[in-house]
Tab-separated table of C-alpha atoms in Angstrom:
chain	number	residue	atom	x	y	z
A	1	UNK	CA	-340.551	-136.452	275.026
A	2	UNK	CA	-339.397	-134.826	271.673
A	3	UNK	CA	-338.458	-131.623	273.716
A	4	UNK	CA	-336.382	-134.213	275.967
A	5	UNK	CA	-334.654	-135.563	273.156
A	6	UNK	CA	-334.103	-132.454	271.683
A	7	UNK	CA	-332.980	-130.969	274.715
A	8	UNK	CA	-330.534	-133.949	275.437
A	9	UNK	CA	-329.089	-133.549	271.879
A	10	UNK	CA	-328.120	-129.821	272.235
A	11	UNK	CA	-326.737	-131.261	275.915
A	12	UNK	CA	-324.644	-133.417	274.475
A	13	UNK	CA	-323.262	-131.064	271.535
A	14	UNK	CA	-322.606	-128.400	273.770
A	15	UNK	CA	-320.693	-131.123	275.762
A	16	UNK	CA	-318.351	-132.659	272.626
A	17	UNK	CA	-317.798	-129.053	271.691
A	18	UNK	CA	-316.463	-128.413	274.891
A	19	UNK	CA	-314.370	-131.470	275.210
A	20	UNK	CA	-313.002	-130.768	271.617
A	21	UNK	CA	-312.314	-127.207	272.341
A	22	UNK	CA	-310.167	-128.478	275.895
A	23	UNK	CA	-308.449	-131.087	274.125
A	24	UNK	CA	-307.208	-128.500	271.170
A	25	UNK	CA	-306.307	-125.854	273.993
A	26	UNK	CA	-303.873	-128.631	275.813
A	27	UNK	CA	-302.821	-129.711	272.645
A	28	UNK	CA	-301.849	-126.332	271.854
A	29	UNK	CA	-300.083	-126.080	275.201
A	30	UNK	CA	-298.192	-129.600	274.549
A	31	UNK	CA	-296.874	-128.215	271.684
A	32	UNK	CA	-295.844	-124.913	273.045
A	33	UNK	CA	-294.496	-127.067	275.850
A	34	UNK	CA	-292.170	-129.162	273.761
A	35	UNK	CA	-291.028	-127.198	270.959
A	36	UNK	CA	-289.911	-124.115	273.551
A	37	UNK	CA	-287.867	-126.466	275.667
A	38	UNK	CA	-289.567	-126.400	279.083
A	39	UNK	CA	-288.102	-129.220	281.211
A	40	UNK	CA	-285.090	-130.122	279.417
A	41	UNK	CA	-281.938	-130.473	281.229
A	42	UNK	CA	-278.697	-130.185	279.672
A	43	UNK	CA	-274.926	-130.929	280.996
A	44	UNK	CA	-272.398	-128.693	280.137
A	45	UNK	CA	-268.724	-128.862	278.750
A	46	UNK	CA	-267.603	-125.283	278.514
A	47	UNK	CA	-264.742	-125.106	281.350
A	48	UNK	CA	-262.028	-123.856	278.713
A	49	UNK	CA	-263.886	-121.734	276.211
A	50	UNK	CA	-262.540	-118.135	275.698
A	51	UNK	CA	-264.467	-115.250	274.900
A	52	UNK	CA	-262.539	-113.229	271.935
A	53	UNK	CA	-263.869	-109.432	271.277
A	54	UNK	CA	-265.996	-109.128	273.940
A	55	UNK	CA	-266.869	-105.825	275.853
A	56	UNK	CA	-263.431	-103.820	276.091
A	57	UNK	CA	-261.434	-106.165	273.697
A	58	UNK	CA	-258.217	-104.607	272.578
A	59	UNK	CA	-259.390	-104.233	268.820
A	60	UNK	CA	-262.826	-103.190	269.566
A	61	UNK	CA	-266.281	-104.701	270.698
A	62	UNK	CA	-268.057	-107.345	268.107
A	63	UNK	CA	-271.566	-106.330	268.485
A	64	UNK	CA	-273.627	-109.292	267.441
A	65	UNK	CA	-271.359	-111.953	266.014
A	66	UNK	CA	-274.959	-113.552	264.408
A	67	UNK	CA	-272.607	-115.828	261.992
A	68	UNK	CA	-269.139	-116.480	260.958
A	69	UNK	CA	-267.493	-118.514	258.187
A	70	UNK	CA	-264.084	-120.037	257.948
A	71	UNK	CA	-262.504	-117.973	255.352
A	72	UNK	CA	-258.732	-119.882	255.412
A	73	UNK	CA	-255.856	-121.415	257.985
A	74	UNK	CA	-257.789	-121.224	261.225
A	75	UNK	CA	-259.340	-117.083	259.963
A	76	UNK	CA	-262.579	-116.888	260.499
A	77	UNK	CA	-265.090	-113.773	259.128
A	78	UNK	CA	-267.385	-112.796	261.956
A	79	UNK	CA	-270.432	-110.395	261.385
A	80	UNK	CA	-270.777	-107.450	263.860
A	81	UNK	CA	-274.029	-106.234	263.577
A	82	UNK	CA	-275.604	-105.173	266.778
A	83	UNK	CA	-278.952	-106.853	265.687
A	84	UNK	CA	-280.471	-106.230	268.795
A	85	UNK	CA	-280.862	-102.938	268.208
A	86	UNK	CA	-281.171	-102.986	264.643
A	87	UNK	CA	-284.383	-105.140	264.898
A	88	UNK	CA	-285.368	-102.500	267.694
A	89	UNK	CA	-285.029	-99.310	266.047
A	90	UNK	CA	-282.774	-98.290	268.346
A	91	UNK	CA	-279.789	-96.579	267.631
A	92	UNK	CA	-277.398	-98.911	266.255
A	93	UNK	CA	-273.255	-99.161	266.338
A	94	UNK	CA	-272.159	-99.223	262.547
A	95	UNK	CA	-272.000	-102.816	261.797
A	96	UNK	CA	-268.314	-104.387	260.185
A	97	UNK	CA	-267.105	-107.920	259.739
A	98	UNK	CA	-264.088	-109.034	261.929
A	99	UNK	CA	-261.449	-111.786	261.157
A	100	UNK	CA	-260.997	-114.013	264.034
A	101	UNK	CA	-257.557	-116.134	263.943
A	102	UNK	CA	-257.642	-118.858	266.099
A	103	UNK	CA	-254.274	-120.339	265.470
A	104	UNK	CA	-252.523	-118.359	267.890
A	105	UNK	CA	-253.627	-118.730	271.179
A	106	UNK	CA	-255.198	-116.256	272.792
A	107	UNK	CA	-257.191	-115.791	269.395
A	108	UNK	CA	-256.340	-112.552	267.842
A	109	UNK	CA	-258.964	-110.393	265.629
A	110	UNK	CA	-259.244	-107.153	264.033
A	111	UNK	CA	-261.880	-105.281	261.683
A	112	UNK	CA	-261.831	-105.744	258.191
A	113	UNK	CA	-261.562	-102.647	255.690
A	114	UNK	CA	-264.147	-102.182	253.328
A	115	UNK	CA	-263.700	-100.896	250.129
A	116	UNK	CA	-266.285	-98.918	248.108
A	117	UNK	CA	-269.387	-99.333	250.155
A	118	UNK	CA	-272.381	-96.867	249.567
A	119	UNK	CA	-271.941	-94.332	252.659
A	120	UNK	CA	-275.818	-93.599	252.629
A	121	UNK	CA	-276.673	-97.103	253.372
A	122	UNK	CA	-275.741	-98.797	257.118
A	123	UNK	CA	-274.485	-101.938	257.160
A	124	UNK	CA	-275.553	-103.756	259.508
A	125	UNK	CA	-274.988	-107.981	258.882
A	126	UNK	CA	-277.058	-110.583	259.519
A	127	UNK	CA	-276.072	-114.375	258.009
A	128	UNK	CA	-273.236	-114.388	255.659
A	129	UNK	CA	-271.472	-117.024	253.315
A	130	UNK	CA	-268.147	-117.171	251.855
A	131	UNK	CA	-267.515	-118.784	248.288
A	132	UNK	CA	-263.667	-120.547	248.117
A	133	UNK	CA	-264.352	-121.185	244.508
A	134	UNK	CA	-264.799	-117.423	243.669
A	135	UNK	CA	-263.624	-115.794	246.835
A	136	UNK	CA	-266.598	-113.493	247.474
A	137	UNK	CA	-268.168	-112.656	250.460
A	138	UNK	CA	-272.367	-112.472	250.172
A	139	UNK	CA	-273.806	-110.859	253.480
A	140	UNK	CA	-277.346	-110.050	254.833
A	141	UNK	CA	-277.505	-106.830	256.105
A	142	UNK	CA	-281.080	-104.510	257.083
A	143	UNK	CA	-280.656	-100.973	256.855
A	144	UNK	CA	-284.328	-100.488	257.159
A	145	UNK	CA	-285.655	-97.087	255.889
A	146	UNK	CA	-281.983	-96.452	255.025
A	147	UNK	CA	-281.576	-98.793	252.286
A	148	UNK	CA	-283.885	-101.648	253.116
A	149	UNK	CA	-283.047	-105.322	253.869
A	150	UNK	CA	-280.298	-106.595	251.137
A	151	UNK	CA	-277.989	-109.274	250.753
A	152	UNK	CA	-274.605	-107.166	249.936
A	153	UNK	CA	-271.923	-108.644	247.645
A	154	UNK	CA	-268.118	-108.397	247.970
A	155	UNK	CA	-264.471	-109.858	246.748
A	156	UNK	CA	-262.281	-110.493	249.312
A	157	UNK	CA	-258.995	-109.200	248.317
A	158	UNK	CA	-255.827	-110.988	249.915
A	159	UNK	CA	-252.375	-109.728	249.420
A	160	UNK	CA	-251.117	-111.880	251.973
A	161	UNK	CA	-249.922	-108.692	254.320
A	162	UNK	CA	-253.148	-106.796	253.619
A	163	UNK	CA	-256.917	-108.145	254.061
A	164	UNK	CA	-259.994	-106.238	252.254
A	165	UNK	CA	-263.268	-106.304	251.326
A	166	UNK	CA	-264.617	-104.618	247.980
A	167	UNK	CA	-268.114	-104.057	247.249
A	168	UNK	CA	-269.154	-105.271	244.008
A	169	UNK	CA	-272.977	-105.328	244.185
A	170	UNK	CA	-276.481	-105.210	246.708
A	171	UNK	CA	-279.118	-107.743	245.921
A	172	UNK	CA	-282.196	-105.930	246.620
A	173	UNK	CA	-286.063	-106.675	245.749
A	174	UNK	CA	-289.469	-105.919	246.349
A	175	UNK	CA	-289.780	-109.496	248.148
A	176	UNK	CA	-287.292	-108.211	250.898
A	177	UNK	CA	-289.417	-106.633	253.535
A	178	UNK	CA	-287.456	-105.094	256.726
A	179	UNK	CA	-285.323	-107.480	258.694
A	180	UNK	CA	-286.916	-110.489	257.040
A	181	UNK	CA	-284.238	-112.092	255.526
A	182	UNK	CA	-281.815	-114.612	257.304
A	183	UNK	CA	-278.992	-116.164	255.644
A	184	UNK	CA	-277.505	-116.491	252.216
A	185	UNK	CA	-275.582	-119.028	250.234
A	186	UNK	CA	-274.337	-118.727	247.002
A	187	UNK	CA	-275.938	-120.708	243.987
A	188	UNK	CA	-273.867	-122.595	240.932
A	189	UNK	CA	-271.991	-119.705	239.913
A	190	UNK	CA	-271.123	-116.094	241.390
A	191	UNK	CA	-273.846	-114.232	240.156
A	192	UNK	CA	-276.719	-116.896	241.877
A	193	UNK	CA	-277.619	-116.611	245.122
A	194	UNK	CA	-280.363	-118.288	247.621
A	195	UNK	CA	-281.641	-116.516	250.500
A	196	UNK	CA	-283.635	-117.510	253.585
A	197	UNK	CA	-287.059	-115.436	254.350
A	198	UNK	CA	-287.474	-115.957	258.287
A	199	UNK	CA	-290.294	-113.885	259.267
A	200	UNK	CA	-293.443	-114.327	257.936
A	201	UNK	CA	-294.499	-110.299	258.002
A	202	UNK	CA	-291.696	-107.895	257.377
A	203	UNK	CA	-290.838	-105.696	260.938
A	204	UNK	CA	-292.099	-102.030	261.634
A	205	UNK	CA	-290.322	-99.372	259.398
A	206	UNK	CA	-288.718	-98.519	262.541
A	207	UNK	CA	-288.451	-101.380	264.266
A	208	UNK	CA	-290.091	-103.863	266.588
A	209	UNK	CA	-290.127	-101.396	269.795
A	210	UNK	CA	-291.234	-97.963	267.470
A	211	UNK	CA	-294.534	-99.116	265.760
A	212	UNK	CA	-296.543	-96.670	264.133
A	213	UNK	CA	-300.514	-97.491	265.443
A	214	UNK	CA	-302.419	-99.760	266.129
A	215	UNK	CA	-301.829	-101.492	262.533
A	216	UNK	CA	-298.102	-102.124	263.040
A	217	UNK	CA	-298.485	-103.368	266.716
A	218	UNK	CA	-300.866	-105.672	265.459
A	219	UNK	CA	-298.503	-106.945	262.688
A	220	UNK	CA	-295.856	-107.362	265.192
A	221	UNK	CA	-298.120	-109.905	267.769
A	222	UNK	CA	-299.393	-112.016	264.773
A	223	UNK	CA	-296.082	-112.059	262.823
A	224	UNK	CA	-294.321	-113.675	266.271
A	225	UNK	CA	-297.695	-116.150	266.482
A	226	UNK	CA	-297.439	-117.126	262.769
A	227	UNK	CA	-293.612	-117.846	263.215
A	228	UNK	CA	-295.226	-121.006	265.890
A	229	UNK	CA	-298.365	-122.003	264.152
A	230	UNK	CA	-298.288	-120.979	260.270
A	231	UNK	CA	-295.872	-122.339	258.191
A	232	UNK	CA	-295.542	-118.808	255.947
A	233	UNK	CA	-291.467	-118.367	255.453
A	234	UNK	CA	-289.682	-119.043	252.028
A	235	UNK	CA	-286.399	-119.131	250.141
A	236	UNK	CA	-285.635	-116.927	247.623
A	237	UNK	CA	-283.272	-117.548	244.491
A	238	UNK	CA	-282.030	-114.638	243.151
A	239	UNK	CA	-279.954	-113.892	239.319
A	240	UNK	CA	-277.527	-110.592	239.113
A	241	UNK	CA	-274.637	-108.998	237.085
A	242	UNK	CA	-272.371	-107.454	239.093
A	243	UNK	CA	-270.285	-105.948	235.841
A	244	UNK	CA	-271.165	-102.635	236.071
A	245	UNK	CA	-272.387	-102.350	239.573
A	246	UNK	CA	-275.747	-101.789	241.227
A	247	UNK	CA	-276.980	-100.584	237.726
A	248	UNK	CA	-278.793	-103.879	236.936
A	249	UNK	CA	-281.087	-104.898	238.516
A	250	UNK	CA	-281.454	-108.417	240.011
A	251	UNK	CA	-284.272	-110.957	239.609
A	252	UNK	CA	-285.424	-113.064	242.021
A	253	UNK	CA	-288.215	-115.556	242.998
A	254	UNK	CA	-289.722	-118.265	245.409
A	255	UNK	CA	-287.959	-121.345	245.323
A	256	UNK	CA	-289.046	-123.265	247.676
A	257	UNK	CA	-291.638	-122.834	250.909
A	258	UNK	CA	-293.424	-124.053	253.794
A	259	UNK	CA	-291.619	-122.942	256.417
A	260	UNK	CA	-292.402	-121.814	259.634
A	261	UNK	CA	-289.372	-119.597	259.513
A	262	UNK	CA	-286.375	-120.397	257.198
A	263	UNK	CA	-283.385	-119.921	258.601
A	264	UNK	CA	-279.802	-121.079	257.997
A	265	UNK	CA	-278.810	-121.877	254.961
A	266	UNK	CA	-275.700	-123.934	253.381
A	267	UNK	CA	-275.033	-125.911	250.445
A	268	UNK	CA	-272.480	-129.003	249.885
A	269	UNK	CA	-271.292	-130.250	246.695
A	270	UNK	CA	-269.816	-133.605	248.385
A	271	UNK	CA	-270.475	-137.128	248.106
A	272	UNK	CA	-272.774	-137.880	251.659
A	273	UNK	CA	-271.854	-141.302	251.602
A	274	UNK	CA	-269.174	-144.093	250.521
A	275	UNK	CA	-271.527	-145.178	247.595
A	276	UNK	CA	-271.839	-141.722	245.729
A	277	UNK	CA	-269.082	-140.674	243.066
A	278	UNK	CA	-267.811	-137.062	242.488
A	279	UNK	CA	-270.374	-135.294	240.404
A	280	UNK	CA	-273.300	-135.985	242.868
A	281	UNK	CA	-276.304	-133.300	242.796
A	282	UNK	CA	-275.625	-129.945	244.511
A	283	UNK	CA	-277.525	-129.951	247.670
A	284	UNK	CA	-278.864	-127.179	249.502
A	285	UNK	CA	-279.963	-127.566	253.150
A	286	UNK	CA	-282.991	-125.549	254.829
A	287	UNK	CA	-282.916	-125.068	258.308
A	288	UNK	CA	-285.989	-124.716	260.152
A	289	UNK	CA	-285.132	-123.909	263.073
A	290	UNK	CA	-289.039	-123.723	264.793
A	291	UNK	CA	-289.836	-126.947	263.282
A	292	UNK	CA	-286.527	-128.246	264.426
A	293	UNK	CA	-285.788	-129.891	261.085
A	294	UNK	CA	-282.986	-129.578	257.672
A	295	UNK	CA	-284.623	-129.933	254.553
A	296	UNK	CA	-282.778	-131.243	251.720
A	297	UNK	CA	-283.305	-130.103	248.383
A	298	UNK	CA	-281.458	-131.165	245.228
A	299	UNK	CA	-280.591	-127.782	242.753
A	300	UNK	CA	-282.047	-128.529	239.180
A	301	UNK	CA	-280.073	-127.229	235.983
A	302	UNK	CA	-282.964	-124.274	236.033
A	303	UNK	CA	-281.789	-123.231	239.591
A	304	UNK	CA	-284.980	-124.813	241.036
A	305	UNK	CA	-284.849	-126.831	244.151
A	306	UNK	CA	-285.936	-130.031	244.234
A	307	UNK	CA	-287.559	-131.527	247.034
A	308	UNK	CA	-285.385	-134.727	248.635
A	309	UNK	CA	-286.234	-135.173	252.077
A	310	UNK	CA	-285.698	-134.011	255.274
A	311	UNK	CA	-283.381	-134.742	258.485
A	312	UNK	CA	-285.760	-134.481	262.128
A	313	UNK	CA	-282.942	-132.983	264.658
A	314	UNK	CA	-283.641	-132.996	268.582
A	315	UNK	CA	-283.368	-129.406	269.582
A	316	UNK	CA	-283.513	-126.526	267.237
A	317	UNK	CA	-280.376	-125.100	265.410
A	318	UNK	CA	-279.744	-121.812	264.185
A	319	UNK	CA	-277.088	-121.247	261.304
A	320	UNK	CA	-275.973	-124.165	259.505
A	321	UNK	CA	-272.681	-124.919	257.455
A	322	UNK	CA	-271.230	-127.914	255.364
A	323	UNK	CA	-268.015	-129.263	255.391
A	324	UNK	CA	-267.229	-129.553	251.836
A	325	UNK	CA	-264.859	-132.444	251.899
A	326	UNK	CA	-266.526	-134.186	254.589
A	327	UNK	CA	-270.109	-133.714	254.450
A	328	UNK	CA	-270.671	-132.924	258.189
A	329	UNK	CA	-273.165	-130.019	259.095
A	330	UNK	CA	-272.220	-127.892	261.611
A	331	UNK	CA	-274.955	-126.310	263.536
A	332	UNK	CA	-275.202	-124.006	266.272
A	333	UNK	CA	-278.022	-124.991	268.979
A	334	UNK	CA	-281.043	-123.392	270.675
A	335	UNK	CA	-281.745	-126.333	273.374
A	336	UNK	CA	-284.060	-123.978	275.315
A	337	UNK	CA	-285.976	-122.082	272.891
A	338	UNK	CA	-287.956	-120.255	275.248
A	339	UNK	CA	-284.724	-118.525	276.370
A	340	UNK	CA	-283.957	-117.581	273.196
A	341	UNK	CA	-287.619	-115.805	272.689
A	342	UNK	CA	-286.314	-114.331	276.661
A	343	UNK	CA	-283.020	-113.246	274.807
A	344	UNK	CA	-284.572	-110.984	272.086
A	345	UNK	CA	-286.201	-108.717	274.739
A	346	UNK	CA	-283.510	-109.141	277.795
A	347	UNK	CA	-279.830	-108.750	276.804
A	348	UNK	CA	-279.111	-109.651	280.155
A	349	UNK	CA	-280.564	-113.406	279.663
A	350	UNK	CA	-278.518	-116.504	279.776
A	351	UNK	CA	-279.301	-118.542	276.661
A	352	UNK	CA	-277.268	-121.742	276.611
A	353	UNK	CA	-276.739	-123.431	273.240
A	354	UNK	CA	-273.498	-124.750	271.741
A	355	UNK	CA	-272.588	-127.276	268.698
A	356	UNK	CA	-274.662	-129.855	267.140
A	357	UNK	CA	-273.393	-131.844	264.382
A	358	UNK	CA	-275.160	-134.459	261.310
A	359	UNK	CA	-271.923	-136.838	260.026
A	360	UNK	CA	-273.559	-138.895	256.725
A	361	UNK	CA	-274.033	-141.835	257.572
A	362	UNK	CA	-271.444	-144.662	256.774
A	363	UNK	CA	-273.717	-146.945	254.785
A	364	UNK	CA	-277.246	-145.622	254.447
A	365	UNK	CA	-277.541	-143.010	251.578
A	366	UNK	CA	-279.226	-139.685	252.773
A	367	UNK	CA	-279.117	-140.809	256.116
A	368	UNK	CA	-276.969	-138.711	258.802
A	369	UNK	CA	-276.054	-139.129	262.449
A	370	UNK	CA	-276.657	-136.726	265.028
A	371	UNK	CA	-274.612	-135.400	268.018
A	372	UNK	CA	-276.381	-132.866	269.699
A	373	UNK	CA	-273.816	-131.518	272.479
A	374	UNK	CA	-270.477	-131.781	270.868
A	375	UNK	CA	-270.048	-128.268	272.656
A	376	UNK	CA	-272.696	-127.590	274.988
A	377	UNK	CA	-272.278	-123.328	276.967
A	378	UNK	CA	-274.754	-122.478	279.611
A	379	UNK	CA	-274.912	-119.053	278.553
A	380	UNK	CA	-272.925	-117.336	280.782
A	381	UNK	CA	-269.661	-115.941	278.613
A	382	UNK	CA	-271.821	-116.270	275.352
A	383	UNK	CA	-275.668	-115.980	275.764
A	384	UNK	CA	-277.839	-118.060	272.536
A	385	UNK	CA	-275.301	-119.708	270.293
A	386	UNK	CA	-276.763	-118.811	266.558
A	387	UNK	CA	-273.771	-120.579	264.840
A	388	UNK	CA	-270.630	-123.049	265.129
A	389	UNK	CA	-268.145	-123.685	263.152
A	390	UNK	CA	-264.870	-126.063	263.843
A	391	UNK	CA	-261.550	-125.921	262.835
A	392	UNK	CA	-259.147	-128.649	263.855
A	393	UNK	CA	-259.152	-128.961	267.243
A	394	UNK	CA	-261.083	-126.143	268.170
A	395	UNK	CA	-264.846	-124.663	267.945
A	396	UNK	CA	-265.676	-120.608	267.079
A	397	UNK	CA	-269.834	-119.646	268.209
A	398	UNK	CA	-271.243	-116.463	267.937
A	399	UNK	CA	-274.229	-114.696	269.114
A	400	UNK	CA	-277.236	-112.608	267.315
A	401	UNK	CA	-277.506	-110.302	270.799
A	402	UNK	CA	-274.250	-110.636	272.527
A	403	UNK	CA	-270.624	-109.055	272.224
A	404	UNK	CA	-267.536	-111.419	270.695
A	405	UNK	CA	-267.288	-115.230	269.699
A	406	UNK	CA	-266.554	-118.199	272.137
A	407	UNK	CA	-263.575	-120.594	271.216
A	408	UNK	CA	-263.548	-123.637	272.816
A	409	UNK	CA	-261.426	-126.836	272.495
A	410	UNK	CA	-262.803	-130.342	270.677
A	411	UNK	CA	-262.480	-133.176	272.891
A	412	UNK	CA	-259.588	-135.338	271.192
């Protein structure tokens, strides 16, 4: 009888361990299920979007247009950094930044001199930010065993006829392994700077395809697993002096983490609703893009960020930006994130993705409303929307693994 009962016990053990060990696999699967974006279906409003510097544009080919900023009068900056590759370690076309205007219609664009730029080093840009207040230009760019990952400072130089970057500065540190970092923004003065850590484990000296053993392969397979299930990704404040150069170097620390990959990055000065007065805390807003959530954080006089909440979103976003007088967020989308993970291996994959948008709410302080297809592409002129930023009447996305930007009209 007490072998029975024994016997029975074990049974029954073996049989909850089982149960649990089903019910954590489908859970597992849910999860997968809903965050990659199997069995959503989305309606489009592309018909009159443009592509602008695609393959065999007049002024060249924008390789990668991962993010853009509106620099002034309807100009955008555009990166062109032919990520796909770079993350690859495959060879690479030298990277620039392009200014889009989309005043005149087609949209016209050319390359952008730059001025003073260490020839040893590729350039190759990633997420970028430009400051109105001191008219500099901070942009990610991974030059792997040529210069690391570095967030690369310059003054944009105006003379109304003639349009130039200068390099001032790099940002570079220990805590920037290769192709981990994401987007910048710059802090409370010109010589602060945050900057988003989005993969957990830095990439392969030469890239995701060229790994050297075992070791590096293995880094690569639990670095995209942690991304889903480990919440390992940071942001990174960072202190410089860009008087004399790249001869000081620049100090920089965790700020704030928990992430399962940080990712855009912006910051907004203005009141977010009727009830707050000019003067209101400098916020900084965290996208993570996996987790398909902004985090808000307040900047303290130290530079620290402050923990103030968080805004759930219903499909994941990419590269973020404020409007400064406004408030809104601009976002661009990833509604299917599984094509997006289809994206970084097939360049021939249509990614849909388009414009979200979070308007403060009218009354409720902190609170923000979402439209999640403001613009809404299927993929097919512009495959996986990383960012979105509108002007007047009119929307500019660009791409991490695809060639040019996409204007399309607002709907009045």
């Amino acid at each position: 009888y007490q072998r029975r009962v024994h016997g029975d016990s074990a049974a029954m053990c073996s049989t909850i361990t089982l149960v649990f060990s089903l019910a954590l696999v489908v859970a597992f699967v849910a999860y997968g299920y809903v965050l990659l974006g199997f069995g959503i279906h989305l309606t489009f409003n592309d018909q009159n979007c443009q592509l602008v510097g695609g393959p065999g544009g007049a002024n060249g080919e924008i390789v990668g247009s991962e993010d853009l900023v509106h620099y002034k009068d309807g100009v955008m900056f555009v990166t062109s950094g032919d990520l796909f590759n770079v993350f690859n370690g495959d060879p690479a076309i030298a990277g620039a930044i392009y200014a889009v205007d989309i005043k005149s219609n087609p949209p016209t664009y050319q390359k952008i001199p730059v001025v003073g730029y260490p020839s040893e080093i590729p350039f190759q840009p990633h997420g970028m930010f430009y400051s109105n207040a001191t008219k500099r230009l901070f942009v990610v760019s991974h030059g792997f065993t040529k210069g690391g990952t570095r967030v690369v400072v310059f003054s944009v130089q105006d003379s109304g006829k003639d349009l130039k970057l200068k390099y001032l500065r790099s940002v570079v540190h220990p805590l920037f392994g290769f192709g981990t970092l994401n987007d910048v923004v710059e802090g409370a003065t010109a010589r602060e700077l945050y900057v988003t850590n989005w993969l957990p484990l830095p990439l392969p000296e030469h890239g995701r395809k060229h790994p050297s053993g075992f070791g590096e392969k293995l880094k690569v397979l639990l670095g995209d697993a942690m991304m889903m299930y480990y919440r390992g990704t940071h942001v990174f404040r960072c202190e410089f002096d860009d008087s004399d150069g790249d001869s000081k170097p620049a100090t920089c620390a965790i700020v704030a983490s928990n992430f399962y990959g940080a990712n855009g990055i912006t910051k907004c000065a203005a009141a977010l609703s009727p009830t707050e007065k000019d003067g209101s805390p400098l916020r900084f807003f965290v996208n993570d893009a996996l987790a398909k959530r902004l985090h808000v954080f307040e900047r303290a006089a130290d530079g620290a960020l402050q923990y103030s909440g968080a805004l759930e979103l219903p499909m994941a976003v990419d590269n973020i930006d404020c409007d400064a007088n406004t408030g809104v967020i601009s976002m661009g989308s990833i509604p299917i994130m599984y094509k997006a993970l289809q994206k970084m291996t097939d360049p021939s994959a249509h990614c849909p993705g388009g414009l979200s948008t979070a308007t403060p709410h009218a009354n409720v302080r902190g609170e923000f409303v979402v439209n999640d297809s403001v613009v809404m592409h299927d993929g097919s002129k512009l495959s996986q929307i990383s960012v979105a930023v509108p002007w007047r009447d009119r929307v500019v996305m660009g791409s991490p693994f695809s060639s040019g930007v996409l204007v399309c009209p607002l709907a009045a």
